Amino acid sequence: SLRPRRLLAMLFTLNNLVNVKTAWKNDFSAAHSSCAHMQQRRPDPNETMETQVLHMFLANNNGILANLRTALDKTEGSKDVLAEVVNQCVDRLEQGQYITPEDKFDLYKAMTIGLALLDGSDARDPKADDKLSIQKVKRLHLERALKLIKALPTIPLVADMEITLPNFLKSPVAPHIDERAMCVCVC
């Protein structure tokens, strides 16, 4: 269960780095413009297609999450496996079964992206939307996971960059998760 958890943590980090780093989008646009002026030959159709794919990847927030969710929706039994990975993360966090702070934050990342992947939305079909709700996933310790997120809402993403987990889980990423369950009230 270590590998799926590490993979989910890595995908969480990559997804959020693409969302946060607008400089990548700006640098890509500048480099593309410079190269277009320098090339006097006809553009290669394969290069043009690759450039368009990369541009669309950088332009879509949560693109990694959306593509992964689409792939998992086509795979039978994926929600059960994902729920088990999330539950293992919850259990390990509650029992303090991690060695380094990095291990702890990887558990939080895997748990959070797992929750986002388990909660779906279909804006085109409201009836299908209810079927995709995280509330319908059996054997998921949702309340315990949200309690952990409430206890530690902000974690390091990479280096000095941090991410607030309740903000990541806001709609449209996870529309069926109650934001109030994760909010830290300041009285």
Short mmCIF file of C-alpha atoms in Angstrom, two decimals:
data_model
loop_
_atom_site.label_atom_id
_atom_site.label_comp_id
_atom_site.label_asym_id
_atom_site.label_seq_id
_atom_site.Cartn_x
_atom_site.Cartn_y
_atom_site.Cartn_z
CA SER A 1 0.00 0.00 0.00
CA LEU A 2 3.08 2.23 0.14
CA ARG A 3 3.34 2.61 -3.62
CA PRO A 4 -0.25 3.76 -4.31
CA ARG A 5 0.03 6.23 -1.45
CA ARG A 6 3.32 7.65 -2.74
CA LEU A 7 1.94 7.82 -6.27
CA LEU A 8 -1.15 9.70 -5.10
CA ALA A 9 1.00 12.11 -3.07
CA MET A 10 3.20 12.76 -6.12
CA LEU A 11 0.16 13.35 -8.35
CA PHE A 12 -1.28 15.75 -5.75
CA THR A 13 1.98 17.70 -5.78
CA LEU A 14 2.25 17.80 -9.59
CA ASN A 15 -1.39 18.79 -10.02
CA ASN A 16 -1.02 21.67 -7.59
CA LEU A 17 2.33 22.82 -8.97
CA VAL A 18 0.75 23.19 -12.42
CA ASN A 19 -2.09 25.19 -10.83
CA VAL A 20 0.16 27.43 -8.74
CA LYS A 21 3.02 28.14 -11.09
CA THR A 22 1.57 30.62 -13.59
CA ALA A 23 5.13 31.53 -14.46
CA TRP A 24 5.39 28.22 -16.33
CA LYS A 25 2.51 29.25 -18.55
CA ASN A 26 4.06 32.66 -19.18
CA ASP A 27 7.50 31.20 -19.88
CA PHE A 28 6.02 28.63 -22.26
CA SER A 29 4.12 31.33 -24.16
CA ALA A 30 7.23 33.53 -24.42
CA ALA A 31 9.43 30.64 -25.58
CA HIS A 32 6.83 29.56 -28.12
CA SER A 33 6.58 33.09 -29.53
CA SER A 34 10.36 33.45 -29.74
CA CYS A 35 10.77 30.13 -31.51
CA ALA A 36 8.00 30.97 -33.98
CA HIS A 37 9.83 34.15 -35.02
CA MET A 38 13.17 32.38 -35.32
CA GLN A 39 11.91 29.55 -37.51
CA GLN A 40 11.81 30.41 -41.18
CA ARG A 41 10.76 26.93 -42.27
CA ARG A 42 7.29 25.44 -42.30
CA PRO A 43 6.29 24.17 -38.88
CA ASP A 44 6.36 20.41 -38.39
CA PRO A 45 2.78 19.14 -37.80
CA ASN A 46 3.99 16.85 -34.99
CA GLU A 47 5.71 19.75 -33.23
CA THR A 48 2.59 21.87 -33.61
CA MET A 49 0.42 19.12 -32.12
CA GLU A 50 2.83 18.61 -29.19
CA THR A 51 2.89 22.34 -28.56
CA GLN A 52 -0.91 22.51 -28.54
CA VAL A 53 -1.15 19.55 -26.14
CA LEU A 54 1.40 21.12 -23.78
CA HIS A 55 -0.36 24.48 -23.95
CA MET A 56 -3.72 22.87 -23.10
CA PHE A 57 -2.11 20.94 -20.25
CA LEU A 58 -0.70 24.12 -18.71
CA ALA A 59 -3.91 26.08 -19.32
CA ASN A 60 -6.27 23.69 -17.48
CA ASN A 61 -6.29 23.90 -13.71
CA ASN A 62 -6.54 20.48 -12.09
CA GLY A 63 -5.82 18.84 -15.44
CA ILE A 64 -3.96 15.92 -13.86
CA LEU A 65 -6.82 15.37 -11.42
CA ALA A 66 -9.45 15.52 -14.18
CA ASN A 67 -7.59 13.07 -16.42
CA LEU A 68 -6.99 10.68 -13.54
CA ARG A 69 -10.65 10.87 -12.47
CA THR A 70 -11.76 10.08 -16.04
CA ALA A 71 -9.44 7.07 -16.21
CA LEU A 72 -10.57 5.79 -12.80
CA ASP A 73 -14.25 6.16 -13.71
CA LYS A 74 -13.64 3.70 -16.56
CA THR A 75 -11.94 1.17 -14.26
CA GLU A 76 -14.19 -1.21 -12.36
CA GLY A 77 -13.46 -1.42 -8.65
CA SER A 78 -11.21 1.65 -8.61
CA LYS A 79 -13.36 3.46 -6.03
CA ASP A 80 -13.06 0.55 -3.61
CA VAL A 81 -9.28 0.49 -3.93
CA LEU A 82 -9.06 4.26 -3.60
CA ALA A 83 -11.30 4.22 -0.52
CA GLU A 84 -9.01 1.59 1.04
CA VAL A 85 -5.92 3.74 0.36
CA VAL A 86 -7.65 6.79 1.90
CA ASN A 87 -8.68 4.73 4.94
CA GLN A 88 -5.11 3.50 5.39
CA CYS A 89 -3.87 7.09 5.28
CA VAL A 90 -6.46 8.08 7.89
CA ASP A 91 -5.50 5.17 10.15
CA ARG A 92 -1.75 5.88 9.88
CA LEU A 93 -2.23 9.60 10.57
CA GLU A 94 -4.45 8.96 13.59
CA GLN A 95 -2.03 6.39 15.01
CA GLY A 96 1.09 8.46 14.27
CA GLN A 97 2.51 5.74 12.01
CA TYR A 98 5.00 7.85 10.08
CA ILE A 99 8.66 8.48 10.63
CA THR A 100 9.42 11.87 9.10
CA PRO A 101 7.35 15.00 8.59
CA GLU A 102 7.58 14.30 4.84
CA ASP A 103 5.89 10.92 5.40
CA LYS A 104 3.15 12.65 7.37
CA PHE A 105 2.54 15.23 4.66
CA ASP A 106 2.57 12.53 1.96
CA LEU A 107 -0.20 10.78 3.89
CA TYR A 108 -2.18 14.04 3.94
CA LYS A 109 -1.60 14.59 0.22
CA ALA A 110 -2.62 11.04 -0.72
CA MET A 111 -5.69 11.22 1.51
CA THR A 112 -6.77 14.57 0.07
CA ILE A 113 -6.38 13.68 -3.60
CA GLY A 114 -8.04 10.34 -2.85
CA LEU A 115 -11.06 12.19 -1.46
CA ALA A 116 -11.12 14.46 -4.51
CA LEU A 117 -10.98 11.47 -6.87
CA LEU A 118 -13.74 9.65 -4.98
CA ASP A 119 -16.06 12.65 -5.22
CA GLY A 120 -17.29 13.24 -8.73
CA SER A 121 -19.55 15.69 -10.49
CA ASP A 122 -21.42 15.64 -13.76
CA ALA A 123 -22.77 19.11 -14.49
CA ARG A 124 -24.49 17.82 -17.63
CA ASP A 125 -26.62 15.28 -15.74
CA PRO A 126 -27.79 16.17 -12.19
CA LYS A 127 -29.19 12.64 -11.66
CA ALA A 128 -25.79 11.12 -12.44
CA ASP A 129 -24.22 13.71 -10.14
CA ASP A 130 -25.84 12.08 -7.10
CA LYS A 131 -24.44 8.68 -8.10
CA LEU A 132 -20.92 10.16 -8.19
CA SER A 133 -21.14 11.67 -4.69
CA ILE A 134 -18.49 10.71 -2.16
CA GLN A 135 -21.35 10.18 0.27
CA LYS A 136 -22.26 7.02 -1.72
CA VAL A 137 -18.83 5.41 -1.25
CA LYS A 138 -19.18 2.60 1.26
CA ARG A 139 -16.51 1.81 3.85
CA LEU A 140 -14.90 5.26 3.56
CA HIS A 141 -13.93 7.02 6.79
CA LEU A 142 -14.95 10.44 5.44
CA GLU A 143 -15.70 12.09 8.79
CA ARG A 144 -12.37 10.97 10.23
CA ALA A 145 -10.51 12.24 7.15
CA LEU A 146 -12.23 15.63 7.31
CA LYS A 147 -11.42 15.85 11.03
CA LEU A 148 -7.72 15.33 10.21
CA ILE A 149 -7.86 18.03 7.52
CA LYS A 150 -9.51 20.37 10.00
CA ALA A 151 -6.73 19.69 12.52
CA LEU A 152 -3.97 20.45 9.98
CA PRO A 153 -5.48 22.48 7.13
CA THR A 154 -2.19 23.77 5.66
CA ILE A 155 0.71 21.56 4.63
CA PRO A 156 3.93 22.14 2.68
CA LEU A 157 3.62 21.46 -1.05
CA VAL A 158 7.22 21.87 -2.23
CA ALA A 159 10.07 23.81 -0.65
CA ASP A 160 8.57 27.02 0.77
CA MET A 161 5.20 26.65 -0.99
CA GLU A 162 2.20 25.63 1.11
CA ILE A 163 -1.30 24.47 0.22
CA THR A 164 -4.52 24.76 2.17
CA LEU A 165 -6.31 21.43 1.89
CA PRO A 166 -9.88 22.75 2.41
CA ASN A 167 -9.32 25.19 -0.47
CA PHE A 168 -8.16 22.35 -2.71
CA LEU A 169 -11.29 20.33 -1.93
CA LYS A 170 -13.69 23.17 -2.71
CA SER A 171 -16.12 22.80 -5.58
CA PRO A 172 -15.67 21.87 -8.46
CA VAL A 173 -12.86 19.53 -7.30
CA ALA A 174 -15.00 17.85 -4.62
CA PRO A 175 -18.52 19.32 -4.76
CA HIS A 176 -20.13 16.85 -2.33
CA ILE A 177 -17.75 17.43 0.59
CA ASP A 178 -19.17 19.77 3.20
CA GLU A 179 -16.75 22.68 3.55
CA ARG A 180 -18.01 23.42 7.05
CA ALA A 181 -16.64 20.06 8.23
CA MET A 182 -13.12 21.24 7.38
CA CYS A 183 -13.27 24.89 8.42
CA VAL A 184 -11.33 26.10 11.40
CA CYS A 185 -13.50 28.67 13.12
CA VAL A 186 -11.78 31.65 14.69
CA CYS A 187 -13.79 32.95 17.63
#
